[in-house]
Amino acid sequence: MSTPPDAAGHTPVVVIVGSSIGGVRAAQALRSEGFRGRILLVGEEEALPYDKPPLSKQFLVGQWDADKVGLLTEDAAARDRIELRLGVGATRLDVAERRVWLSDGADLAYDWLIIATGASARPSPWRPGSGVHVVRTLGDSGSLREELRRPGPVVVVGGGFIGAEAAATARALGHEVTVVDPMPTPIGRVVGPEIGRYFTDLHHRHGVETRFGVGVERIEGEAGDLRVGLTDGSTVQAATVVVGIGAVPNDGWLADSGLPLDNGILCDEYCRTLDAPNVFAIGDVARWFHPRHRERLRVEHWTNAVEMAVCAAHNIAHPEDLRAHSPVEYVWSDQYDWKIQIVGRPTQGSRHELVGDLEGEKPRAAVLYTDDRGRLHGAVTVNWPKALVQCRRLMTGGAGFDEALERISALGGASGHPQEGVRETRPGTGERAGGA
C-alpha cells in the first residue's frame, strides 16, 4: 500500500504522461487503489481531458459539444487530488534520474512513471493545398466538422473503423460519400473477407459508393475542389477528403531514454517497461507481453487502454500483489444503424459460423470463429449485445467452439442456426474448409 510522507518528508509521486483515456483512468484508479501520494497528469493539449471515440461520430455530426466528450473536469481533478499540467508535452526522459522534461522547460521528478501518450493518426502522404483531414484529436474533428457544414462530395481513404464511422457521419449530414481502400472489403483485416462483404453491403444500402481493391495515388487541388487519383487510373472528385490509414505510437520523445522501443514501448505482462520496473506504459503506446497469447501485442482500442490503466495503478499501489494484463480483446464500432462489437482475434481462427441474419431489414447476428483445435477464438456481433456478453464470458472461460455455438444459437433473437453459405469459411482466405 502506498504511504504518506516518510520520516525524511518525502511524498511518493506518480507522474502520468498523457491525458487521454488511459492517463485519466490511471490517475483515478490510483486513488481507488489507495495511493495517497501526489499524482501529476501531464497533457500536451491545452484542453481538459476528453474521450476520443465520439470524435468520428456524435461530436463530428454536431450532436455533442466539447463538454459532452470531457473525461475529467477541474473540480473532479481537485477532488481526487490529481494535479493537471496541460498544454505541455513531454520531451525527454531520464530513467536513471527518474525525471521527465517538459516542452516549457520544466522537469518533474517521479517515483513511478506511467506513459500513456497514445498514438497519432498516420499522416496523410498526400498534401494538396487544403481539404485533407485526419480524425484523432478534438482539433482534428472540430476542423472537419466545420468543413462538413459546406456542401460537396466527401472521399474517405481507409475502410477501417475510423474511415467507416466518418463515412457514416458524412452521409448522415447529406454528403455524397465514396470510401476507398486497397483491401477487397472494409475491416477485412479484423473480420475476414467473407464477413467483410456484409460491411460493403452496409455502405451501399446507405448510399455510399465504395472503391475497394484500389489505392490512392495522388490528391490534387484544394478544399472544395479536390481530385483524388486512384491506382486504377480513375479520378474521384471531392470537396473534402478524410484519411484514416492507421495510427503510429507516440514514442518518439523516448528515443534517447534507453527504454526498448519496437512499434511501441516494450513491456512485461504487468505493464512495466523492460529494464525499468518503476516505469509503466499503457494504452496505444504500449506493446506488452500477453500471457495467454504468449506474444507481445500493441492494441489500439479504448477498452484495452482502460484495462491497462487499472492494471498499472494496482501494481503501483500494491507491488506485493502484481497482476498481469491478460485481457480478452474487445472493440466496438457504430456504423449507420449497426452496433458492431468484436471480442478476441477473429482472423486468427481457421473457420467461422454465422448465427442469425446480416441481410434483413433488422439485422442481428453473431459470427463465431474457431481454430484447428476447436476453441472459440473470437466473435463479431451486430445489434446483439446479449450475444456479445455471452461470447466474451465464454472466451474468458476458455470455452470450446461447439459449446459456444450451441449457447449463442439458444439465445434466441436471431435465426437460431448457422446461416447457409458461410459455414466453415476460412477467414483471411475466402476459401471453404468444408462442403457447405
mmCIF file of N, CA, C and O in Angstrom, residues 104-136:
data_model
loop_
_atom_site.group_PDB
_atom_site.id
_atom_site.type_symbol
_atom_site.label_atom_id
_atom_site.label_comp_id
_atom_site.label_asym_id
_atom_site.label_seq_id
_atom_site.Cartn_x
_atom_site.Cartn_y
_atom_site.Cartn_z
ATOM 1 N N ASP A 104 7.892 23.150 -21.828
ATOM 2 C CA ASP A 104 8.041 24.515 -21.318
ATOM 3 C C ASP A 104 9.326 24.700 -20.542
ATOM 4 O O ASP A 104 9.555 25.744 -19.924
ATOM 5 N N GLY A 105 10.201 23.681 -20.558
ATOM 6 C CA GLY A 105 11.490 23.767 -19.878
ATOM 7 C C GLY A 105 11.498 23.217 -18.480
ATOM 8 O O GLY A 105 12.569 23.033 -17.884
ATOM 9 N N ALA A 106 10.322 22.968 -17.915
ATOM 10 C CA ALA A 106 10.256 22.420 -16.561
ATOM 11 C C ALA A 106 10.607 20.941 -16.569
ATOM 12 O O ALA A 106 10.621 20.288 -17.616
ATOM 13 N N ASP A 107 10.922 20.404 -15.385
ATOM 14 C CA ASP A 107 11.152 18.973 -15.265
ATOM 15 C C ASP A 107 10.433 18.470 -14.021
ATOM 16 O O ASP A 107 10.237 19.209 -13.047
ATOM 17 N N LEU A 108 10.034 17.208 -14.070
ATOM 18 C CA LEU A 108 9.276 16.595 -12.987
ATOM 19 C C LEU A 108 10.002 15.344 -12.500
ATOM 20 O O LEU A 108 10.343 14.467 -13.300
ATOM 21 N N ALA A 109 10.214 15.276 -11.197
ATOM 22 C CA ALA A 109 10.792 14.075 -10.597
ATOM 23 C C ALA A 109 9.657 13.117 -10.245
ATOM 24 O O ALA A 109 8.543 13.535 -9.909
ATOM 25 N N TYR A 110 9.925 11.825 -10.313
ATOM 26 C CA TYR A 110 8.886 10.845 -10.024
ATOM 27 C C TYR A 110 9.463 9.657 -9.272
ATOM 28 O O TYR A 110 10.665 9.367 -9.333
ATOM 29 N N ASP A 111 8.594 8.966 -8.560
ATOM 30 C CA ASP A 111 8.920 7.641 -8.030
ATOM 31 C C ASP A 111 8.453 6.559 -8.991
ATOM 32 O O ASP A 111 9.115 5.542 -9.166
ATOM 33 N N TRP A 112 7.269 6.810 -9.585
ATOM 34 C CA TRP A 112 6.758 5.925 -10.626
ATOM 35 C C TRP A 112 6.292 6.804 -11.788
ATOM 36 O O TRP A 112 5.776 7.905 -11.586
ATOM 37 N N LEU A 113 6.484 6.289 -12.980
ATOM 38 C CA LEU A 113 6.053 6.997 -14.187
ATOM 39 C C LEU A 113 5.113 6.085 -14.967
ATOM 40 O O LEU A 113 5.385 4.894 -15.139
ATOM 41 N N ILE A 114 3.993 6.642 -15.422
ATOM 42 C CA ILE A 114 3.087 5.938 -16.316
ATOM 43 C C ILE A 114 3.069 6.690 -17.645
ATOM 44 O O ILE A 114 2.706 7.872 -17.691
ATOM 45 N N ILE A 115 3.459 6.005 -18.703
ATOM 46 C CA ILE A 115 3.469 6.614 -20.032
ATOM 47 C C ILE A 115 2.187 6.213 -20.744
ATOM 48 O O ILE A 115 1.932 5.031 -20.980
ATOM 49 N N ALA A 116 1.365 7.208 -21.057
ATOM 50 C CA ALA A 116 0.069 6.969 -21.697
ATOM 51 C C ALA A 116 -0.112 7.946 -22.853
ATOM 52 O O ALA A 116 -1.174 8.560 -23.003
ATOM 53 N N THR A 117 0.931 8.070 -23.669
ATOM 54 C CA THR A 117 0.936 9.083 -24.727
ATOM 55 C C THR A 117 0.175 8.652 -25.975
ATOM 56 O O THR A 117 0.053 9.423 -26.920
ATOM 57 N N GLY A 118 -0.333 7.427 -25.991
ATOM 58 C CA GLY A 118 -1.221 7.011 -27.062
ATOM 59 C C GLY A 118 -0.557 6.914 -28.416
ATOM 60 O O GLY A 118 0.635 6.625 -28.548
ATOM 61 N N ALA A 119 -1.343 7.178 -29.440
ATOM 62 C CA ALA A 119 -0.877 7.109 -30.821
ATOM 63 C C ALA A 119 -1.431 8.300 -31.587
ATOM 64 O O ALA A 119 -2.418 8.919 -31.181
ATOM 65 N N SER A 120 -0.780 8.607 -32.689
ATOM 66 C CA SER A 120 -1.237 9.689 -33.564
ATOM 67 C C SER A 120 -1.740 9.096 -34.871
ATOM 68 O O SER A 120 -1.299 8.020 -35.292
ATOM 69 N N ALA A 121 -2.661 9.797 -35.502
ATOM 70 C CA ALA A 121 -3.121 9.356 -36.817
ATOM 71 C C ALA A 121 -1.929 9.303 -37.772
ATOM 72 O O ALA A 121 -1.090 10.213 -37.792
ATOM 73 N N ARG A 122 -1.857 8.226 -38.535
ATOM 74 C CA ARG A 122 -0.793 8.141 -39.537
ATOM 75 C C ARG A 122 -0.977 9.303 -40.511
ATOM 76 O O ARG A 122 -2.054 9.471 -41.097
ATOM 77 N N PRO A 123 0.063 10.128 -40.689
ATOM 78 C CA PRO A 123 -0.102 11.328 -41.514
ATOM 79 C C PRO A 123 -0.476 10.983 -42.957
ATOM 80 O O PRO A 123 -0.060 9.952 -43.493
ATOM 81 N N SER A 124 -1.247 11.855 -43.559
ATOM 82 C CA SER A 124 -1.579 11.679 -44.965
ATOM 83 C C SER A 124 -0.329 11.874 -45.821
ATOM 84 O O SER A 124 0.365 12.891 -45.687
ATOM 85 N N PRO A 125 -0.020 10.930 -46.697
ATOM 86 C CA PRO A 125 1.126 11.132 -47.594
ATOM 87 C C PRO A 125 0.789 12.065 -48.749
ATOM 88 O O PRO A 125 1.672 12.444 -49.517
ATOM 89 N N TRP A 126 -0.489 12.440 -48.868
ATOM 90 C CA TRP A 126 -0.942 13.323 -49.942
ATOM 91 C C TRP A 126 -1.184 14.700 -49.342
ATOM 92 O O TRP A 126 -1.936 14.857 -48.395
ATOM 93 N N ARG A 127 -0.554 15.726 -49.920
ATOM 94 C CA ARG A 127 -0.576 17.061 -49.321
ATOM 95 C C ARG A 127 -1.012 18.118 -50.336
ATOM 96 O O ARG A 127 -0.191 18.903 -50.833
ATOM 97 N N PRO A 128 -2.308 18.144 -50.661
ATOM 98 C CA PRO A 128 -2.780 19.245 -51.501
ATOM 99 C C PRO A 128 -2.810 20.541 -50.696
ATOM 100 O O PRO A 128 -2.414 20.564 -49.520
ATOM 101 N N GLY A 129 -3.292 21.616 -51.311
ATOM 102 C CA GLY A 129 -3.297 22.902 -50.620
ATOM 103 C C GLY A 129 -4.121 22.908 -49.354
ATOM 104 O O GLY A 129 -3.737 23.515 -48.352
ATOM 105 N N SER A 130 -5.258 22.223 -49.354
ATOM 106 C CA SER A 130 -6.141 22.180 -48.190
ATOM 107 C C SER A 130 -7.207 21.118 -48.453
ATOM 108 O O SER A 130 -7.281 20.543 -49.536
ATOM 109 N N GLY A 131 -8.020 20.862 -47.427
ATOM 110 C CA GLY A 131 -9.157 19.985 -47.620
ATOM 111 C C GLY A 131 -8.955 18.537 -47.247
ATOM 112 O O GLY A 131 -9.889 17.740 -47.352
ATOM 113 N N VAL A 132 -7.754 18.153 -46.770
ATOM 114 C CA VAL A 132 -7.482 16.781 -46.363
ATOM 115 C C VAL A 132 -7.411 16.729 -44.839
ATOM 116 O O VAL A 132 -6.675 17.506 -44.218
ATOM 117 N N HIS A 133 -8.159 15.814 -44.227
ATOM 118 C CA HIS A 133 -8.279 15.757 -42.777
ATOM 119 C C HIS A 133 -7.982 14.355 -42.243
ATOM 120 O O HIS A 133 -8.231 13.354 -42.914
ATOM 121 N N VAL A 134 -7.471 14.303 -41.022
ATOM 122 C CA VAL A 134 -7.444 13.084 -40.226
ATOM 123 C C VAL A 134 -8.358 13.324 -39.024
ATOM 124 O O VAL A 134 -8.746 14.459 -38.743
ATOM 125 N N VAL A 135 -8.718 12.237 -38.324
ATOM 126 C CA VAL A 135 -9.578 12.373 -37.145
ATOM 127 C C VAL A 135 -8.913 11.650 -35.990
ATOM 128 O O VAL A 135 -8.959 10.422 -35.890
ATOM 129 N N ARG A 136 -8.267 12.424 -35.116
ATOM 130 C CA ARG A 136 -7.628 11.824 -33.942
ATOM 131 C C ARG A 136 -7.801 12.677 -32.698
ATOM 132 O O ARG A 136 -7.951 12.165 -31.595
#
